[in-house]
Amino acid sequence: VKGEPVNSSRGVSRRRFLLGAAGSAALVSAGRAAQALPAEPEASPAGEATVPAQGEHQAGVDTPLQSAAIFTAYNLVAGITRVEIARLMQLWTDDIVRLTQGRPALGDPVPELAAIPARLTVTVGFGPGVFAAAAMEGARPSWLRPLPAFKGDRLQADWSGGDLLVQLCADDPVTLAHADQVLTSTASSFASVAWQQHGFQRARGMTPDGTVGRNLMGFVDGIVNPVPGTADFDAVVWNPGQPPWLKGGSCLIVRRIRMDLQRWSSLDTRQREEVFGRTAADGSPLSGGSPQDRPDLDARDSSGLSAIPLFAHVRLAAPTSPEERILRRPFNYDSGPIAGGRDSGLIFAAYCANPERQYIAMQRRLADHDLLNSWVSAVGSAVFAIPPGFKDGHYLGESLLKI
Ligand code: HEM
């Protein structure tokens, strides 16, 4: 058949089917489409790259930041049982094992799109509703509840809470859209989408791998972070077994923080730097040194004033105790114009073992005093327990849900 793609046996049989089913009109249009649109070329090394889905921890936490993310919260259907939640986890585990390794899911609606894994990771979280639905309140970590109200919060129900969370990250937006379609369709008889947020960093290849990206205010964001593979990272991020089923898991906090970029644009560079306490050019602390140097909070400038202003973001975010540490995995978002401005900002995604010990005091300090608050406000907030990873033959969340 003229115009038949030579490298796709699935394409051939589908076109033969069209010929049989709908006659020559279908053949002609299929042939034209194939001529006009050459098959997607082979995946590049970046497209072929995979992250293992199985292991002690779920992927997508200690994984170097990918260039795009979709965060989807789901609400469980009324009356769902623990056995059904376990069934959903088994189905999702199967989807995850396949999709992250570049293979179509079972019954994949668009198998062609699975061919480019692009470092896809899928990280699943449980909100408080899972424990209520599964009649397992005793297994709910005590910290798994909505964060307390903070000064300046402008939370909207549309961006808050949720029974289940799926964090999808990859270096390609088509891969992400496909993974989202598969997982959401797998979940359809168990749970419905409560909210979804799309986030992005620079596209892979625009900067050297491992470069810390910029937020939409223009500042390098994510410099001070625990380093994967160190004992420090393990202590900050992974749950030590409180409760026991959560050992090797974590806690994910997702805050949707809107930026008033119009008002931010009226500040000059120096004023912006004073808000953060780091330079706009490369993120070096205003106390001096290179971007990787820690801000010296005691340093003074030539006129005797604090080099890092008293209400600068990095001063207030700096830990006041060894426990007050988190892993930040932020993505920018931009949903375009809304009444009175633009809905863009930061999907502030942070991991820690225990938010009550590690996160809440820091957030309260920032909410009360951070200069940055004049230009940002939280419009969404959610907290999830991140179950540990899974091994071959096992499923996500099994340590909680297995009877
Ligand atoms: C739109 C909101 C936010 C923006 C634009 C933002 C941006 C930044 C920037 C540019 C830095 C300095 C560079 C770096 O170390 O990454 C920083 C540091 C930091 N931020 Fe934020 N941030 C935001 C919200 C938050 C929130 C809500 C928290 C925690 C509750 C937080 C915690 C931190 C921490 C812990 C540091 C490192 C502080 C240190 O030097 O020890 N940030 N942030």
PDB file of N, CA and C in Angstrom, residues 306-363:
ATOM      1  N   SER A 306      23.337  44.160  58.127  1.00  0.00           N
ATOM      2  CA  SER A 306      23.375  42.736  57.791  1.00  0.00           C
ATOM      3  C   SER A 306      23.462  42.567  56.273  1.00  0.00           C
ATOM      4  N   ALA A 307      24.431  41.777  55.811  1.00  0.00           N
ATOM      5  CA  ALA A 307      24.559  41.556  54.370  1.00  0.00           C
ATOM      6  C   ALA A 307      23.320  40.824  53.838  1.00  0.00           C
ATOM      7  N   ILE A 308      22.808  39.895  54.638  1.00  0.00           N
ATOM      8  CA  ILE A 308      21.542  39.215  54.298  1.00  0.00           C
ATOM      9  C   ILE A 308      20.455  39.914  55.118  1.00  0.00           C
ATOM     10  N   PRO A 309      19.554  40.652  54.482  1.00  0.00           N
ATOM     11  CA  PRO A 309      18.569  41.425  55.257  1.00  0.00           C
ATOM     12  C   PRO A 309      17.810  40.558  56.276  1.00  0.00           C
ATOM     13  N   LEU A 310      17.334  41.208  57.332  1.00  0.00           N
ATOM     14  CA  LEU A 310      16.743  40.471  58.459  1.00  0.00           C
ATOM     15  C   LEU A 310      15.504  39.688  58.060  1.00  0.00           C
ATOM     16  N   PHE A 311      14.790  40.155  57.031  1.00  0.00           N
ATOM     17  CA  PHE A 311      13.560  39.455  56.637  1.00  0.00           C
ATOM     18  C   PHE A 311      13.697  38.766  55.286  1.00  0.00           C
ATOM     19  N   ALA A 312      14.960  38.538  54.880  1.00  0.00           N
ATOM     20  CA  ALA A 312      15.195  37.856  53.592  1.00  0.00           C
ATOM     21  C   ALA A 312      14.752  36.393  53.681  1.00  0.00           C
ATOM     22  N   HIS A 313      14.305  35.863  52.546  1.00  0.00           N
ATOM     23  CA  HIS A 313      13.783  34.493  52.506  1.00  0.00           C
ATOM     24  C   HIS A 313      14.805  33.478  53.020  1.00  0.00           C
ATOM     25  N   VAL A 314      16.062  33.564  52.586  1.00  0.00           N
ATOM     26  CA  VAL A 314      17.010  32.518  52.998  1.00  0.00           C
ATOM     27  C   VAL A 314      17.344  32.596  54.487  1.00  0.00           C
ATOM     28  N   ARG A 315      17.245  33.783  55.081  1.00  0.00           N
ATOM     29  CA  ARG A 315      17.499  33.876  56.524  1.00  0.00           C
ATOM     30  C   ARG A 315      16.363  33.190  57.294  1.00  0.00           C
ATOM     31  N   LEU A 316      15.132  33.467  56.882  1.00  0.00           N
ATOM     32  CA  LEU A 316      13.995  32.908  57.619  1.00  0.00           C
ATOM     33  C   LEU A 316      13.778  31.426  57.325  1.00  0.00           C
ATOM     34  N   ALA A 317      14.211  30.991  56.141  1.00  0.00           N
ATOM     35  CA  ALA A 317      14.039  29.571  55.793  1.00  0.00           C
ATOM     36  C   ALA A 317      15.155  28.717  56.381  1.00  0.00           C
ATOM     37  N   ALA A 318      16.269  29.327  56.770  1.00  0.00           N
ATOM     38  CA  ALA A 318      17.404  28.555  57.289  1.00  0.00           C
ATOM     39  C   ALA A 318      16.982  27.812  58.555  1.00  0.00           C
ATOM     40  N   PRO A 319      17.442  26.565  58.731  1.00  0.00           N
ATOM     41  CA  PRO A 319      17.009  25.780  59.891  1.00  0.00           C
ATOM     42  C   PRO A 319      17.462  26.398  61.208  1.00  0.00           C
ATOM     43  N   THR A 320      16.586  26.348  62.212  1.00  0.00           N
ATOM     44  CA  THR A 320      16.968  26.827  63.540  1.00  0.00           C
ATOM     45  C   THR A 320      17.278  25.657  64.468  1.00  0.00           C
ATOM     46  N   SER A 321      17.105  24.426  63.954  1.00  0.00           N
ATOM     47  CA  SER A 321      17.516  23.231  64.705  1.00  0.00           C
ATOM     48  C   SER A 321      17.930  22.196  63.672  1.00  0.00           C
ATOM     49  N   PRO A 322      18.745  21.193  64.087  1.00  0.00           N
ATOM     50  CA  PRO A 322      19.239  20.217  63.102  1.00  0.00           C
ATOM     51  C   PRO A 322      18.098  19.457  62.420  1.00  0.00           C
ATOM     52  N   GLU A 323      16.954  19.327  63.091  1.00  0.00           N
ATOM     53  CA  GLU A 323      15.841  18.557  62.513  1.00  0.00           C
ATOM     54  C   GLU A 323      15.084  19.328  61.444  1.00  0.00           C
ATOM     55  N   GLU A 324      15.171  20.670  61.475  1.00  0.00           N
ATOM     56  CA  GLU A 324      14.294  21.489  60.636  1.00  0.00           C
ATOM     57  C   GLU A 324      14.821  21.549  59.202  1.00  0.00           C
ATOM     58  N   ARG A 325      14.757  20.411  58.510  1.00  0.00           N
ATOM     59  CA  ARG A 325      15.299  20.318  57.148  1.00  0.00           C
ATOM     60  C   ARG A 325      14.302  19.585  56.267  1.00  0.00           C
ATOM     61  N   ILE A 326      14.292  19.951  54.987  1.00  0.00           N
ATOM     62  CA  ILE A 326      13.379  19.330  54.028  1.00  0.00           C
ATOM     63  C   ILE A 326      14.101  19.152  52.694  1.00  0.00           C
ATOM     64  N   LEU A 327      13.545  18.309  51.828  1.00  0.00           N
ATOM     65  CA  LEU A 327      14.011  18.213  50.443  1.00  0.00           C
ATOM     66  C   LEU A 327      13.020  18.966  49.575  1.00  0.00           C
ATOM     67  N   ARG A 328      13.496  19.995  48.861  1.00  0.00           N
ATOM     68  CA  ARG A 328      12.603  20.749  47.963  1.00  0.00           C
ATOM     69  C   ARG A 328      12.717  20.191  46.557  1.00  0.00           C
ATOM     70  N   ARG A 329      11.561  19.944  45.930  1.00  0.00           N
ATOM     71  CA  ARG A 329      11.526  19.443  44.537  1.00  0.00           C
ATOM     72  C   ARG A 329      10.526  20.298  43.778  1.00  0.00           C
ATOM     73  N   PRO A 330      10.863  21.581  43.585  1.00  0.00           N
ATOM     74  CA  PRO A 330       9.875  22.539  43.079  1.00  0.00           C
ATOM     75  C   PRO A 330       9.754  22.533  41.552  1.00  0.00           C
ATOM     76  N   PHE A 331       8.553  22.859  41.077  1.00  0.00           N
ATOM     77  CA  PHE A 331       8.319  23.065  39.638  1.00  0.00           C
ATOM     78  C   PHE A 331       7.583  24.386  39.446  1.00  0.00           C
ATOM     79  N   ASN A 332       7.918  25.082  38.380  1.00  0.00           N
ATOM     80  CA  ASN A 332       7.181  26.301  38.032  1.00  0.00           C
ATOM     81  C   ASN A 332       5.825  25.924  37.461  1.00  0.00           C
ATOM     82  N   TYR A 333       4.856  26.808  37.588  1.00  0.00           N
ATOM     83  CA  TYR A 333       3.608  26.600  36.863  1.00  0.00           C
ATOM     84  C   TYR A 333       3.159  27.914  36.259  1.00  0.00           C
ATOM     85  N   ASP A 334       2.417  27.803  35.150  1.00  0.00           N
ATOM     86  CA  ASP A 334       1.858  28.997  34.514  1.00  0.00           C
ATOM     87  C   ASP A 334       0.582  28.590  33.801  1.00  0.00           C
ATOM     88  N   SER A 335      -0.535  28.972  34.371  1.00  0.00           N
ATOM     89  CA  SER A 335      -1.823  28.619  33.765  1.00  0.00           C
ATOM     90  C   SER A 335      -2.449  29.809  33.061  1.00  0.00           C
ATOM     91  N   GLY A 336      -1.645  30.830  32.801  1.00  0.00           N
ATOM     92  CA  GLY A 336      -2.127  31.932  31.983  1.00  0.00           C
ATOM     93  C   GLY A 336      -2.951  32.941  32.757  1.00  0.00           C
ATOM     94  N   PRO A 337      -3.570  33.891  32.013  1.00  0.00           N
ATOM     95  CA  PRO A 337      -4.283  35.001  32.650  1.00  0.00           C
ATOM     96  C   PRO A 337      -5.513  34.537  33.427  1.00  0.00           C
ATOM     97  N   ILE A 338      -5.756  35.186  34.556  1.00  0.00           N
ATOM     98  CA  ILE A 338      -7.007  35.014  35.308  1.00  0.00           C
ATOM     99  C   ILE A 338      -7.508  36.419  35.637  1.00  0.00           C
ATOM    100  N   ALA A 339      -8.731  36.494  36.133  1.00  0.00           N
ATOM    101  CA  ALA A 339      -9.284  37.813  36.476  1.00  0.00           C
ATOM    102  C   ALA A 339      -8.306  38.525  37.411  1.00  0.00           C
ATOM    103  N   GLY A 340      -7.903  39.714  37.024  1.00  0.00           N
ATOM    104  CA  GLY A 340      -7.049  40.516  37.890  1.00  0.00           C
ATOM    105  C   GLY A 340      -5.581  40.137  37.864  1.00  0.00           C
ATOM    106  N   GLY A 341      -5.139  39.265  36.977  1.00  0.00           N
ATOM    107  CA  GLY A 341      -3.710  38.953  36.948  1.00  0.00           C
ATOM    108  C   GLY A 341      -3.406  37.699  36.174  1.00  0.00           C
ATOM    109  N   ARG A 342      -2.528  36.890  36.716  1.00  0.00           N
ATOM    110  CA  ARG A 342      -2.079  35.687  36.026  1.00  0.00           C
ATOM    111  C   ARG A 342      -1.914  34.587  37.064  1.00  0.00           C
ATOM    112  N   ASP A 343      -2.301  33.375  36.692  1.00  0.00           N
ATOM    113  CA  ASP A 343      -2.136  32.265  37.632  1.00  0.00           C
ATOM    114  C   ASP A 343      -0.813  31.582  37.332  1.00  0.00           C
ATOM    115  N   SER A 344       0.265  32.146  37.892  1.00  0.00           N
ATOM    116  CA  SER A 344       1.556  31.488  37.714  1.00  0.00           C
ATOM    117  C   SER A 344       2.326  31.559  39.012  1.00  0.00           C
ATOM    118  N   GLY A 345       3.258  30.660  39.176  1.00  0.00           N
ATOM    119  CA  GLY A 345       4.020  30.623  40.418  1.00  0.00           C
ATOM    120  C   GLY A 345       4.810  29.345  40.550  1.00  0.00           C
ATOM    121  N   LEU A 346       4.811  28.815  41.768  1.00  0.00           N
ATOM    122  CA  LEU A 346       5.644  27.666  42.083  1.00  0.00           C
ATOM    123  C   LEU A 346       4.788  26.557  42.677  1.00  0.00           C
ATOM    124  N   ILE A 347       4.936  25.341  42.121  1.00  0.00           N
ATOM    125  CA  ILE A 347       4.394  24.167  42.816  1.00  0.00           C
ATOM    126  C   ILE A 347       5.500  23.759  43.781  1.00  0.00           C
ATOM    127  N   PHE A 348       5.329  24.170  45.030  1.00  0.00           N
ATOM    128  CA  PHE A 348       6.355  23.914  46.040  1.00  0.00           C
ATOM    129  C   PHE A 348       6.119  22.506  46.577  1.00  0.00           C
ATOM    130  N   ALA A 349       6.928  21.564  46.105  1.00  0.00           N
ATOM    131  CA  ALA A 349       6.792  20.166  46.544  1.00  0.00           C
ATOM    132  C   ALA A 349       7.966  19.866  47.457  1.00  0.00           C
ATOM    133  N   ALA A 350       7.680  19.473  48.694  1.00  0.00           N
ATOM    134  CA  ALA A 350       8.754  19.235  49.665  1.00  0.00           C
ATOM    135  C   ALA A 350       8.561  17.879  50.323  1.00  0.00           C
ATOM    136  N   TYR A 351       9.654  17.155  50.459  1.00  0.00           N
ATOM    137  CA  TYR A 351       9.649  15.846  51.113  1.00  0.00           C
ATOM    138  C   TYR A 351      10.365  15.935  52.456  1.00  0.00           C
ATOM    139  N   CYS A 352       9.835  15.235  53.445  1.00  0.00           N
ATOM    140  CA  CYS A 352      10.532  15.095  54.716  1.00  0.00           C
ATOM    141  C   CYS A 352       9.967  13.875  55.426  1.00  0.00           C
ATOM    142  N   ALA A 353      10.702  13.392  56.444  1.00  0.00           N
ATOM    143  CA  ALA A 353      10.238  12.203  57.160  1.00  0.00           C
ATOM    144  C   ALA A 353       9.041  12.542  58.042  1.00  0.00           C
ATOM    145  N   ASN A 354       9.062  13.722  58.654  1.00  0.00           N
ATOM    146  CA  ASN A 354       8.001  14.094  59.608  1.00  0.00           C
ATOM    147  C   ASN A 354       7.756  15.598  59.564  1.00  0.00           C
ATOM    148  N   PRO A 355       6.655  16.036  58.944  1.00  0.00           N
ATOM    149  CA  PRO A 355       6.434  17.479  58.758  1.00  0.00           C
ATOM    150  C   PRO A 355       6.264  18.240  60.076  1.00  0.00           C
ATOM    151  N   GLU A 356       5.774  17.566  61.110  1.00  0.00           N
ATOM    152  CA  GLU A 356       5.598  18.297  62.371  1.00  0.00           C
ATOM    153  C   GLU A 356       6.938  18.695  62.964  1.00  0.00           C
ATOM    154  N   ARG A 357       7.938  17.840  62.797  1.00  0.00           N
ATOM    155  CA  ARG A 357       9.263  18.165  63.341  1.00  0.00           C
ATOM    156  C   ARG A 357      10.087  19.004  62.374  1.00  0.00           C
ATOM    157  N   GLN A 358       9.845  18.819  61.062  1.00  0.00           N
ATOM    158  CA  GLN A 358      10.804  19.360  60.099  1.00  0.00           C
ATOM    159  C   GLN A 358      10.296  20.564  59.298  1.00  0.00           C
ATOM    160  N   TYR A 359       8.965  20.682  59.175  1.00  0.00           N
ATOM    161  CA  TYR A 359       8.447  21.648  58.185  1.00  0.00           C
ATOM    162  C   TYR A 359       7.651  22.791  58.801  1.00  0.00           C
ATOM    163  N   ILE A 360       6.760  22.463  59.736  1.00  0.00           N
ATOM    164  CA  ILE A 360       5.721  23.431  60.115  1.00  0.00           C
ATOM    165  C   ILE A 360       6.301  24.696  60.761  1.00  0.00           C
ATOM    166  N   ALA A 361       7.308  24.534  61.615  1.00  0.00           N
ATOM    167  CA  ALA A 361       7.880  25.723  62.276  1.00  0.00           C
ATOM    168  C   ALA A 361       8.533  26.646  61.243  1.00  0.00           C
ATOM    169  N   MET A 362       9.189  26.046  60.257  1.00  0.00           N
ATOM    170  CA  MET A 362       9.835  26.829  59.196  1.00  0.00           C
ATOM    171  C   MET A 362       8.784  27.600  58.387  1.00  0.00           C
ATOM    172  N   GLN A 363       7.713  26.897  58.037  1.00  0.00           N
ATOM    173  CA  GLN A 363       6.653  27.538  57.254  1.00  0.00           C
ATOM    174  C   GLN A 363       6.002  28.673  58.061  1.00  0.00           C
TER     175      GLN A 363
END
